[in-house]
Coordinates of C-alpha atoms in Angstrom, one line a residue:
M1 CA 0.0 0.0 0.0
N2 CA 1.4 3.4 -1.0
Y3 CA 0.8 6.8 0.7
R4 CA 0.5 10.4 -0.6
N5 CA 2.6 12.5 1.7
D6 CA 1.7 15.7 0.0
I7 CA -2.0 15.6 1.2
R8 CA -3.8 15.5 4.6
N9 CA -7.6 15.1 4.7
I10 CA -9.2 16.3 8.0
A11 CA -12.7 17.0 9.3
I12 CA -13.5 19.5 12.0
I13 CA -16.1 18.1 14.3
A14 CA -17.6 19.5 17.5
H15 CA -20.8 20.4 19.4
V16 CA -22.7 23.5 18.2
D17 CA -21.1 26.8 19.0
H18 CA -17.8 25.4 20.2
G19 CA -16.0 27.5 17.6
K20 CA -15.4 25.2 14.5
T21 CA -16.0 27.8 11.8
T22 CA -14.1 30.6 13.7
L23 CA -11.1 28.3 13.9
V24 CA -11.3 27.5 10.2
D25 CA -11.3 31.3 9.6
A26 CA -8.0 31.6 11.5
M27 CA -6.5 28.6 9.5
L28 CA -7.5 30.1 6.2
K29 CA -6.3 33.6 7.0
Q30 CA -3.0 32.5 8.4
S31 CA -2.3 30.1 5.5
H32 CA -2.2 33.1 3.1
V33 CA -4.8 31.7 0.7
F34 CA -6.2 35.3 0.4
R35 CA -4.5 38.5 -0.8
D36 CA -3.1 40.6 2.0
N37 CA -5.6 43.4 1.2
Q38 CA -8.6 41.1 0.7
D39 CA -11.4 41.7 3.1
V40 CA -13.0 38.3 3.7
G41 CA -14.8 39.1 7.0
E42 CA -15.7 36.5 9.6
L43 CA -17.3 33.1 9.5
I44 CA -15.9 32.7 6.0
M45 CA -17.3 29.2 5.5
D46 CA -20.8 30.1 6.5
R47 CA -21.8 31.6 3.1
N48 CA -25.5 30.6 3.4
V49 CA -27.8 33.5 4.4
L50 CA -29.5 31.4 7.0
E51 CA -26.2 30.2 8.5
R52 CA -25.1 33.8 9.0
E53 CA -28.5 34.9 10.5
R54 CA -28.6 32.0 13.0
G55 CA -24.9 31.7 13.7
I56 CA -24.8 28.0 13.1
T57 CA -23.3 25.8 10.3
I58 CA -26.1 24.0 8.4
M59 CA -24.3 22.4 5.5
A60 CA -20.9 20.6 5.5
K61 CA -18.3 22.4 3.3
N62 CA -14.9 21.8 1.8
T63 CA -11.9 24.1 1.7
A64 CA -8.1 23.6 1.5
I65 CA -4.9 25.3 2.5
M66 CA -1.2 24.8 1.7
Y67 CA 1.4 24.4 4.5
K68 CA 5.0 23.6 3.9
G69 CA 4.2 22.1 0.5
V70 CA 1.4 19.9 1.9
K71 CA -2.2 20.4 0.9
I72 CA -4.5 20.1 3.9
N73 CA -8.1 19.5 2.8
I74 CA -10.5 20.7 5.5
I75 CA -14.1 19.6 5.9
D76 CA -16.2 22.0 8.1
T77 CA -19.2 20.1 9.6
P78 CA -22.4 21.3 11.4
G79 CA -22.5 21.0 15.2
H80 CA -26.3 20.9 15.7
A81 CA -27.8 17.4 16.3
D82 CA -30.5 18.1 13.8
F83 CA -27.9 18.3 11.0
S84 CA -25.9 15.2 12.1
G85 CA -26.7 13.7 8.8
E86 CA -24.3 16.2 7.2
V87 CA -21.5 14.8 9.5
E88 CA -22.3 11.2 8.5
R89 CA -22.3 12.2 4.9
V90 CA -18.9 13.8 4.6
I91 CA -16.8 12.3 7.5
N92 CA -15.8 9.4 5.3
M93 CA -13.7 11.7 3.1
A94 CA -11.3 12.3 6.0
D95 CA -8.4 10.4 7.5
G96 CA -8.2 12.4 10.7
C97 CA -10.4 14.8 12.7
L98 CA -10.0 17.9 14.9
L99 CA -12.4 17.4 17.8
L100 CA -13.1 20.9 19.3
V101 CA -14.2 21.1 22.9
D102 CA -15.3 24.3 24.6
S103 CA -13.1 25.1 27.6
V104 CA -16.2 26.1 29.7
E105 CA -18.9 23.7 28.6
G106 CA -16.6 20.6 28.1
P107 CA -17.9 17.7 26.0
M108 CA -21.6 18.0 25.1
P109 CA -24.1 15.5 23.6
Q110 CA -23.1 16.2 20.0
T111 CA -19.4 15.9 20.9
K112 CA -20.2 12.3 21.9
F113 CA -22.1 11.6 18.7
V114 CA -19.4 13.0 16.3
L115 CA -16.6 11.3 18.1
R116 CA -18.4 7.9 17.9
E117 CA -18.8 8.5 14.2
A118 CA -15.1 9.4 13.8
F119 CA -14.1 6.2 15.6
K120 CA -16.4 4.1 13.4
K121 CA -14.5 5.5 10.3
G122 CA -11.1 4.9 12.0
L123 CA -10.2 8.6 12.0
K124 CA -7.1 9.8 13.9
P125 CA -8.4 12.4 16.4
I126 CA -6.6 15.6 17.5
V127 CA -8.3 17.2 20.5
V128 CA -8.4 21.0 20.6
I129 CA -9.6 22.7 23.8
N130 CA -11.0 25.9 22.4
K131 CA -11.9 29.3 23.8
I132 CA -9.2 29.3 26.4
D133 CA -9.3 33.1 26.6
R134 CA -12.7 33.0 28.3
A135 CA -12.7 34.4 31.8
N136 CA -14.5 31.3 33.2
A137 CA -12.5 28.7 31.3
R138 CA -12.1 25.3 33.0
I139 CA -9.4 23.9 30.8
A140 CA -8.2 21.1 33.1
E141 CA -11.8 19.9 33.8
A142 CA -12.7 20.1 30.1
L143 CA -9.7 17.9 29.2
K144 CA -10.5 15.4 32.0
L145 CA -14.1 15.1 30.8
T146 CA -12.8 14.6 27.2
Q147 CA -10.5 11.8 28.4
D148 CA -13.5 10.2 30.1
L149 CA -15.4 10.4 26.9
F150 CA -12.6 8.7 25.0
L151 CA -12.5 5.9 27.5
E152 CA -16.2 5.4 27.1
L153 CA -16.2 5.3 23.2
V154 CA -12.8 3.8 22.1
T155 CA -12.8 0.5 20.3
D156 CA -9.0 0.3 20.0
A157 CA -6.4 1.1 22.6
N158 CA -4.4 3.1 20.1
Q159 CA -7.3 5.6 20.0
L160 CA -6.5 6.7 23.5
D161 CA -3.2 8.1 22.3
F162 CA -4.3 11.5 21.0
P163 CA -2.5 14.9 21.0
V164 CA -4.1 17.8 22.8
L165 CA -3.9 21.5 21.7
Y166 CA -5.3 24.6 23.3
A167 CA -6.8 27.4 21.1
S168 CA -8.6 30.6 20.9
G169 CA -10.2 30.6 17.5
R170 CA -11.3 34.3 17.9
E171 CA -7.7 35.4 18.7
G172 CA -6.3 33.1 16.0
I173 CA -3.8 31.3 18.3
V174 CA -3.1 27.6 19.1
V175 CA -0.6 26.4 21.7
T176 CA 0.6 23.1 23.0
D177 CA 0.4 24.3 26.6
P178 CA -2.2 26.7 28.0
N179 CA 0.4 28.4 30.1
I180 CA 2.4 29.7 27.2
E181 CA 1.6 32.7 25.0
G182 CA 0.4 31.9 21.5
K183 CA 1.3 33.7 18.3
D184 CA -0.6 31.9 15.5
V185 CA -2.1 28.5 14.5
S186 CA 1.1 27.0 13.2
P187 CA 1.2 24.4 16.1
L188 CA -2.1 23.1 14.7
F189 CA -0.7 22.8 11.2
E190 CA 2.4 21.0 12.5
T191 CA 0.3 18.6 14.5
I192 CA -1.9 17.8 11.5
L193 CA 1.2 17.0 9.4
E194 CA 2.7 14.9 12.1
K195 CA -0.3 13.0 13.5
V196 CA -2.9 12.7 10.7
P197 CA -2.0 9.8 8.4
P198 CA -1.6 10.6 4.7
P199 CA -4.1 9.0 2.4
Q200 CA -3.6 5.4 1.5
I201 CA -3.3 4.9 -2.3
E202 CA -4.7 1.7 -3.8
N203 CA -3.4 0.7 -7.2
G204 CA -6.1 0.3 -9.9
P205 CA -8.5 2.2 -12.1
L206 CA -10.7 5.1 -10.9
Q207 CA -13.0 4.7 -7.9
M208 CA -14.6 7.9 -6.4
L209 CA -17.4 8.1 -3.8
V210 CA -19.8 11.1 -4.2
S211 CA -20.3 12.7 -0.8
N212 CA -21.8 16.1 -1.9
L213 CA -23.6 17.8 -4.8
D214 CA -23.5 21.3 -6.1
Y215 CA -25.2 22.9 -9.1
D216 CA -24.0 25.5 -11.6
S217 CA -26.4 27.1 -14.2
H218 CA -23.7 26.6 -16.9
K219 CA -22.0 23.4 -15.8
G220 CA -25.0 21.6 -14.4
K221 CA -24.6 19.1 -11.6
I222 CA -21.3 19.0 -9.8
A223 CA -20.3 15.8 -8.0
I224 CA -18.0 16.3 -5.0
G225 CA -16.1 13.5 -3.3
R226 CA -12.8 11.8 -2.6
I227 CA -10.9 9.7 -5.1
W228 CA -10.1 6.4 -3.4
R229 CA -8.3 4.7 -6.3
G230 CA -6.8 5.7 -9.7
K231 CA -6.9 9.1 -11.5
V232 CA -9.4 11.3 -13.2
S233 CA -8.9 13.9 -16.0
P234 CA -11.2 16.0 -18.2
H235 CA -12.7 14.0 -21.1
D236 CA -12.2 10.6 -19.3
F237 CA -15.1 8.2 -19.8
V238 CA -16.5 6.9 -16.5
V239 CA -19.5 5.0 -15.3
C240 CA -21.8 6.1 -12.4
L241 CA -22.9 3.2 -10.3
Y242 CA -26.3 3.8 -8.6
A243 CA -28.0 2.4 -5.5
D244 CA -30.2 0.0 -7.5
G245 CA -27.2 -1.6 -9.2
S246 CA -27.7 0.1 -12.5
Q247 CA -25.1 2.3 -14.2
N248 CA -24.7 5.0 -16.8
R249 CA -21.7 6.0 -18.9
Y250 CA -20.5 9.7 -19.0
E251 CA -17.6 11.8 -20.1
I252 CA -16.0 14.0 -17.5
S253 CA -16.1 17.6 -18.6
E254 CA -14.0 19.4 -15.9
V255 CA -12.1 18.5 -12.7
F256 CA -11.7 20.9 -9.9
T257 CA -9.8 20.8 -6.6
Y258 CA -10.1 23.2 -3.6
L259 CA -7.9 26.0 -2.3
G260 CA -9.4 28.5 0.1
L261 CA -12.8 29.4 -1.3
K262 CA -11.8 28.8 -4.9
H263 CA -12.4 25.9 -7.2
I264 CA -9.2 25.4 -9.2
E265 CA -9.5 23.6 -12.5
V266 CA -6.8 20.8 -12.9
N267 CA -5.8 18.5 -15.7
E268 CA -5.6 15.5 -13.4
A269 CA -6.5 14.5 -9.9
E270 CA -5.3 11.4 -8.1
A271 CA -6.3 9.0 -5.3
G272 CA -6.4 11.0 -2.0
D273 CA -7.7 14.2 -3.6
I274 CA -11.0 15.7 -2.7
V275 CA -12.4 16.9 -6.1
A276 CA -15.5 18.3 -7.9
V277 CA -16.3 16.9 -11.3
T278 CA -18.8 18.0 -14.0
G279 CA -20.4 16.2 -16.9
I280 CA -22.4 13.6 -14.9
K281 CA -26.0 14.5 -15.4
E282 CA -27.6 11.8 -13.2
V283 CA -25.8 11.4 -9.9
S284 CA -26.8 11.2 -6.3
I285 CA -24.9 11.3 -3.0
G286 CA -23.6 7.9 -2.2
D287 CA -23.1 6.9 -5.9
T288 CA -19.7 5.6 -7.1
I289 CA -17.9 7.1 -10.1
A290 CA -15.6 4.4 -11.5
S291 CA -13.7 3.3 -14.6
P292 CA -15.7 1.6 -17.3
G293 CA -13.1 -1.2 -17.4
Q294 CA -13.5 -2.1 -13.7
P295 CA -16.9 -0.7 -12.4
E296 CA -16.7 -1.6 -8.7
A297 CA -19.0 0.2 -6.3
L298 CA -17.8 1.6 -2.9
P299 CA -19.9 1.0 0.2
R300 CA -22.8 3.5 0.2
I301 CA -23.0 6.3 2.9
E302 CA -25.0 5.2 5.9
I303 CA -27.3 7.8 7.3
G304 CA -29.4 7.5 10.6
E305 CA -33.1 7.4 10.4
P306 CA -35.3 10.5 10.8
T307 CA -37.2 10.9 14.1
V308 CA -39.8 13.6 13.4
E309 CA -42.4 14.0 10.6
M310 CA -44.9 16.6 9.5
T311 CA -47.1 17.1 6.4
F312 CA -46.5 19.8 3.7
G313 CA -49.5 20.7 1.7
V314 CA -50.8 23.1 -0.9
N315 CA -52.1 26.3 0.8
T316 CA -55.9 26.0 1.2
S317 CA -56.6 29.2 3.1
P318 CA -58.8 32.0 1.7
F319 CA -55.6 34.0 1.1
A320 CA -54.0 31.3 -1.0
G321 CA -52.1 32.4 -4.1
R322 CA -51.8 36.1 -3.1
E323 CA -48.1 36.1 -1.9
G324 CA -46.2 33.1 -3.2
H325 CA -44.7 32.5 -6.7
F326 CA -44.9 28.7 -6.4
S327 CA -48.2 27.4 -4.9
T328 CA -49.3 24.4 -7.0
T329 CA -49.1 20.7 -6.1
R330 CA -46.7 20.0 -8.9
Q331 CA -44.3 22.8 -7.9
L332 CA -44.4 21.8 -4.2
R333 CA -43.8 18.1 -5.0
E334 CA -40.9 18.9 -7.4
R335 CA -39.2 21.1 -4.8
L336 CA -39.5 18.5 -2.0
Y337 CA -38.2 15.7 -4.1
R338 CA -35.3 17.9 -5.3
E339 CA -34.3 18.5 -1.7
L340 CA -33.7 14.7 -1.4
E341 CA -30.7 14.9 -3.7
T342 CA -28.6 16.8 -1.2
N343 CA -30.4 16.4 2.1
L344 CA -29.7 12.8 2.9
S345 CA -31.4 12.8 6.4
L346 CA -34.7 13.9 4.8
R347 CA -37.5 11.5 3.6
V348 CA -40.5 12.5 1.5
Q349 CA -43.6 10.4 0.8
D350 CA -46.7 10.9 -1.2
T351 CA -49.9 10.5 0.8
E352 CA -53.5 9.4 0.0
T353 CA -54.3 13.1 -0.5
P354 CA -52.7 14.2 -3.8
D355 CA -51.8 17.7 -2.6
T356 CA -50.2 16.7 0.8
F357 CA -46.8 15.2 1.3
L358 CA -45.3 13.5 4.4
V359 CA -41.8 14.9 5.2
K360 CA -39.5 13.3 7.8
G361 CA -36.4 14.8 9.3
R362 CA -33.9 14.6 12.2
G363 CA -35.7 17.2 14.3
E364 CA -37.8 20.3 14.4
L365 CA -34.9 22.6 13.4
H366 CA -34.0 20.3 10.5
L367 CA -37.5 20.7 9.1
A368 CA -37.8 24.4 10.1
I369 CA -34.7 25.2 8.0
L370 CA -36.2 23.5 5.0
I371 CA -39.5 25.4 5.5
E372 CA -37.6 28.8 5.8
T373 CA -35.5 28.0 2.8
M374 CA -38.5 27.2 0.6
R375 CA -40.4 30.3 2.0
R376 CA -37.5 32.5 0.9
E377 CA -37.5 30.9 -2.5
G378 CA -41.1 32.1 -3.0
Y379 CA -43.0 28.9 -2.1
E380 CA -46.4 29.1 -0.5
F381 CA -47.7 26.1 1.5
E382 CA -49.1 24.8 4.8
V383 CA -47.5 22.5 7.4
S384 CA -48.9 20.5 10.2
K385 CA -47.6 20.0 13.8
P386 CA -44.4 17.9 14.0
E387 CA -44.9 14.4 15.4
A388 CA -42.5 11.7 16.6
I389 CA -42.0 8.8 14.2
T390 CA -43.0 5.5 15.8
K391 CA -42.3 2.0 14.6
V392 CA -43.3 -1.6 15.5
V393 CA -40.6 -4.0 16.6
D394 CA -41.5 -7.6 17.5
G395 CA -45.1 -6.6 17.8
K396 CA -44.4 -3.7 20.2
L397 CA -44.9 0.0 19.4
M398 CA -41.6 1.8 19.8
E399 CA -40.9 5.5 20.0
P400 CA -37.7 7.6 19.6
V401 CA -36.0 8.7 22.8
E402 CA -33.4 11.5 23.1
V403 CA -30.9 12.7 25.7
L404 CA -31.7 16.3 26.7
T405 CA -28.9 18.3 28.4
I406 CA -29.8 21.6 30.1
D407 CA -27.4 24.2 31.4
T408 CA -29.2 26.8 33.6
K409 CA -29.3 28.5 37.0
E410 CA -30.2 26.8 40.2
E411 CA -33.4 28.7 40.7
C412 CA -34.8 27.2 37.5
I413 CA -34.5 23.6 38.6
G414 CA -38.0 23.3 40.1
I415 CA -40.0 24.8 37.2
L416 CA -38.0 22.7 34.6
N417 CA -38.5 19.5 36.5
E418 CA -42.2 20.2 36.7
M419 CA -42.4 21.0 33.0
L420 CA -40.4 18.0 31.9
S421 CA -42.2 15.5 34.2
K422 CA -45.4 16.3 32.3
R423 CA -43.5 15.5 29.1
Q424 CA -42.4 12.0 30.4
A425 CA -38.8 13.0 30.9
E426 CA -36.6 11.1 33.4
L427 CA -33.7 12.8 35.2
S428 CA -30.5 10.7 34.7
D429 CA -27.8 13.1 35.9
M430 CA -27.4 16.5 37.6
R431 CA -24.2 18.4 38.4
N432 CA -23.7 21.7 40.2
D433 CA -20.5 23.8 39.7
G434 CA -20.8 25.5 43.1
K435 CA -21.4 28.9 41.5
G436 CA -25.1 28.7 41.0
N437 CA -25.0 26.9 37.7
V438 CA -26.4 23.5 37.1
R439 CA -26.3 20.9 34.3
M440 CA -29.2 18.4 34.1
E441 CA -29.5 15.4 31.8
F442 CA -32.8 13.8 31.0
H443 CA -34.0 10.9 28.9
I444 CA -37.1 12.1 27.1
P445 CA -39.3 10.8 24.3
T446 CA -39.0 12.9 21.1
K447 CA -42.7 13.7 21.4
G448 CA -42.1 15.4 24.7
L449 CA -39.5 17.7 23.1
I450 CA -41.9 19.0 20.4
G451 CA -42.9 22.5 21.5
F452 CA -40.6 22.5 24.6
R453 CA -38.0 24.9 23.3
S454 CA -40.2 28.0 23.5
A455 CA -41.5 27.1 27.0
F456 CA -37.9 26.4 28.1
L457 CA -36.7 29.9 27.0
T458 CA -39.6 31.5 28.8
A459 CA -39.0 29.5 32.0
T460 CA -35.3 30.3 32.1
R461 CA -35.8 33.9 30.9
G462 CA -33.4 33.2 28.1
S463 CA -30.5 32.3 30.3
G464 CA -30.7 28.5 29.8
V465 CA -29.1 26.4 27.0
M466 CA -30.6 23.1 25.9
N467 CA -29.1 20.4 23.6
T468 CA -30.5 17.0 22.5
I469 CA -29.0 13.9 20.8
F470 CA -30.9 10.9 19.6
L471 CA -30.5 7.9 22.0
G472 CA -32.6 5.1 20.4
Y473 CA -36.0 3.5 20.4
E474 CA -37.9 2.4 23.5
P475 CA -41.4 1.0 24.1
W476 CA -44.2 3.6 23.7
R477 CA -45.2 5.0 27.0
R478 CA -48.5 6.9 26.6
E479 CA -50.0 9.9 24.9
L480 CA -49.0 13.3 26.3
G481 CA -51.6 15.5 27.9
S482 CA -52.2 19.0 26.4
T483 CA -49.4 21.4 27.3
R484 CA -51.1 24.5 25.8
S485 CA -54.0 26.8 26.5
G486 CA -56.8 27.2 24.0
V487 CA -56.7 29.8 21.2
L488 CA -58.7 32.8 20.0
V489 CA -60.0 32.1 16.5
A490 CA -61.2 34.8 14.1
S491 CA -64.9 34.5 13.4
E492 CA -65.0 36.9 10.5
T493 CA -62.9 37.7 7.4
G494 CA -61.7 41.3 7.2
K495 CA -59.2 43.7 8.7
A496 CA -58.3 43.6 12.4
V497 CA -59.3 46.9 14.2
T498 CA -58.3 48.3 17.5
Y499 CA -61.8 48.0 19.1
G500 CA -62.1 44.3 18.1
L501 CA -58.6 43.5 19.3
N502 CA -59.2 45.3 22.6
N503 CA -62.2 43.1 23.2
A504 CA -60.2 40.0 22.3
Q505 CA -57.4 41.0 24.7
E506 CA -59.8 40.8 27.6
R507 CA -59.8 37.0 27.0
G508 CA -56.1 36.4 26.3
L509 CA -53.0 37.5 24.3
T510 CA -53.3 38.5 20.6
F511 CA -51.0 37.6 17.7
V512 CA -52.0 40.3 15.2
E513 CA -51.7 44.1 14.9
P514 CA -54.5 46.5 13.9
G515 CA -54.8 46.6 10.1
T516 CA -53.8 42.9 9.6
Q517 CA -56.0 41.0 7.1
V518 CA -57.5 38.0 8.8
Y519 CA -59.9 35.2 7.7
E520 CA -62.5 33.0 9.5
G521 CA -60.7 30.2 11.2
M522 CA -57.3 32.0 11.5
I523 CA -55.8 31.8 15.0
V524 CA -55.4 35.4 16.2
G525 CA -54.4 34.8 19.9
M526 CA -54.1 32.5 22.9
H527 CA -57.0 32.1 25.3
Q528 CA -56.6 32.3 29.0
R529 CA -58.4 29.0 29.4
S530 CA -58.0 25.5 27.9
R531 CA -60.8 25.8 25.4
D532 CA -60.8 27.6 22.0
I533 CA -63.1 30.6 21.5
A534 CA -64.2 32.5 18.5
V535 CA -63.7 36.3 18.5
N536 CA -64.5 39.0 16.0
I537 CA -61.5 41.3 15.9
C538 CA -62.9 43.0 12.8
K539 CA -65.7 44.5 14.9
E540 CA -65.8 48.3 15.0
K541 CA -67.5 50.3 17.7
K542 CA -71.0 51.5 16.8
K543 CA -71.2 55.2 16.1
T544 CA -73.7 57.2 18.1
N545 CA -74.5 60.9 18.5
I546 CA -73.1 60.9 22.0
R547 CA -69.6 62.3 22.4
S548 CA -67.1 59.7 23.8
S549 CA -64.5 60.7 26.4
T550 CA -60.8 61.0 25.4
S551 CA -59.9 57.8 27.4
D552 CA -62.6 55.9 25.4
I553 CA -61.2 57.2 22.1
A554 CA -57.5 56.4 22.8
I555 CA -57.7 52.6 23.3
K556 CA -54.4 51.2 24.5
L557 CA -53.6 47.7 23.2
T558 CA -51.1 45.3 24.7
P559 CA -48.4 44.7 21.9
A560 CA -49.1 41.6 19.8
V561 CA -47.1 38.5 20.4
L562 CA -45.1 37.9 17.2
M563 CA -43.8 34.3 16.8
S564 CA -40.9 33.1 14.8
L565 CA -41.2 30.1 12.4
E566 CA -40.0 27.6 15.0
Q567 CA -42.2 29.1 17.7
S568 CA -45.2 28.8 15.3
I569 CA -44.5 25.2 14.5
D570 CA -44.1 24.5 18.2
F571 CA -47.3 26.2 19.1
I572 CA -49.9 24.6 16.8
N573 CA -51.9 21.5 17.8
K574 CA -52.9 18.5 15.8
D575 CA -56.1 20.2 14.6
E576 CA -54.2 23.3 13.4
L577 CA -51.8 24.3 10.5
A578 CA -49.2 26.9 9.9
E579 CA -49.7 28.8 6.6
I580 CA -46.2 29.6 5.2
T581 CA -45.8 32.4 2.5
P582 CA -42.9 34.6 1.6
E583 CA -44.5 37.5 3.4
H584 CA -46.3 36.0 6.4
I585 CA -46.6 33.0 8.8
R586 CA -50.2 32.6 9.8
L587 CA -51.7 30.0 12.2
R588 CA -55.1 28.5 11.4
K589 CA -57.5 25.8 12.2
K590 CA -57.7 22.8 9.8
I591 CA -61.4 23.3 9.7
L592 CA -62.1 27.0 9.2
T593 CA -65.8 27.5 10.0
E594 CA -66.8 27.3 13.7
T595 CA -70.0 25.3 12.9
Q596 CA -68.0 22.5 11.2
R597 CA -65.5 22.4 14.0
L598 CA -68.2 22.0 16.6
R599 CA -69.8 19.2 14.5
E600 CA -66.4 17.4 14.4
I601 CA -66.0 17.7 18.1
A602 CA -69.5 16.4 18.7
S603 CA -68.9 13.5 16.3
A604 CA -65.6 12.6 18.0
H605 CA -67.3 12.6 21.5
K606 CA -70.1 10.4 20.1
S607 CA -67.6 7.9 18.7
A608 CA -65.7 7.8 21.9
E609 CA -68.9 7.1 23.9
E610 CA -69.9 4.3 21.5
E611 CA -66.5 2.6 21.9

């Protein structure tokens, strides 16, 4: 077996917000891949608008730098558990990994997941304790907890022998000892060259596994992946081997490698390189591009199963078609199935209703990002409440269970325990740092997490942090009781007015401002009690010939509660929908007229009594 000493392939893995993308910024800037006067800003790899807005990495991305004549291919991966499919998809391109651990938080649930995946692929780990410049850094404790995590997960004694570096990604420094002053990230580059094994080169014709896809309006589909065997050049004839065992013959148009943020066209790429090739019209992630003379498929990429599902349907509200550019069944179906090409964790199914589709994902945020992306592209549709995906194993109904980790203040322990006990959570661990901060760990069914994030932020007044990671399937416990009050439902179609809203606010909180167009069946507020109630917020005060006092004229309204997309999806119940358009997010009842809703309730009660 030969090796390519001029290349290192490394993935950067960590829990969300532990500083992966910031460290990559420092590596890119200090490797001089940009001009000295070039302003590239921060979070260079987060080029997606949603990534910059939310401050998280959503899609895994490739870049590369040169150091002492060696090309270091870097794969930046997401840290949020809902996008763990991205980690599973690209981690097989690497030979080593940088495991970042926050010096304050230490290893978190996603740290455990990504490290386990790295060990499965046989990657050589380098531990980087990041954010050592923070005032409350606990460097020694973070390292000890990381060592404990390694002891728990290793499958080979050699994996316990890992180098440890200390970094401040924001300051752009990496050191081998936290007590010495850092200058730059060169110790990290040196450790990568020394500890990450070079790619093994197998003799034989071309074999490349597609791990990512891109699209260019001129070049068409771009297949991205690592070459495991052989070479590839422009105008080479290759075959693409598909999941069903079939294959198609194509001619490679162009071959690109990475350097910084650029795609560099090359005349030839060899085994060990991470490349992008064009000319293959029909290709999916997981397919193998091989030589026609020896068409051997590589093992396909394994992705974990989704845990949450919801329906996407054509907008059926009275305001349908007013705000979106794409609102038909055909357009919605094409867009959802196109997403499957790059979003491997997603599943889409047709349903018995032709204009409704069942979409399954890794979590609420995973689906919410898809909804927000489609909304910004001009799509108009409606979605249902997310539900946990159950399955039957050996005749028993099983449901997904997750590990929920909460960091908060001591005074929030009581309210959180009360809230989570109603959601069938079981406390498995609790640690106090002696400074008023506490970390609690729960095992909770996925159905109990749906709608919890908003309530959690309210209970902790925004000071708490929660993280989840999929644990496995366990026997179904029972249905959850209602965790929400009733709603105020508009009884008339028209424009909301101050007088009508003031009357509605006597019964609860309102979600709309004066002047907002509403329709019958639209949810316009939250009731103080558990039952739903119809309100007419379009009702104006009757005019009389009696002068009103000044206080009566100047009605003061409580500001409307305006919910984000995630909050809206969390809020709705099974008999409700969220209407998504490029301009608005509206909440509504599935059955719009009050008379029909009452009939449905009466019919359900009658059926229950007969049973």
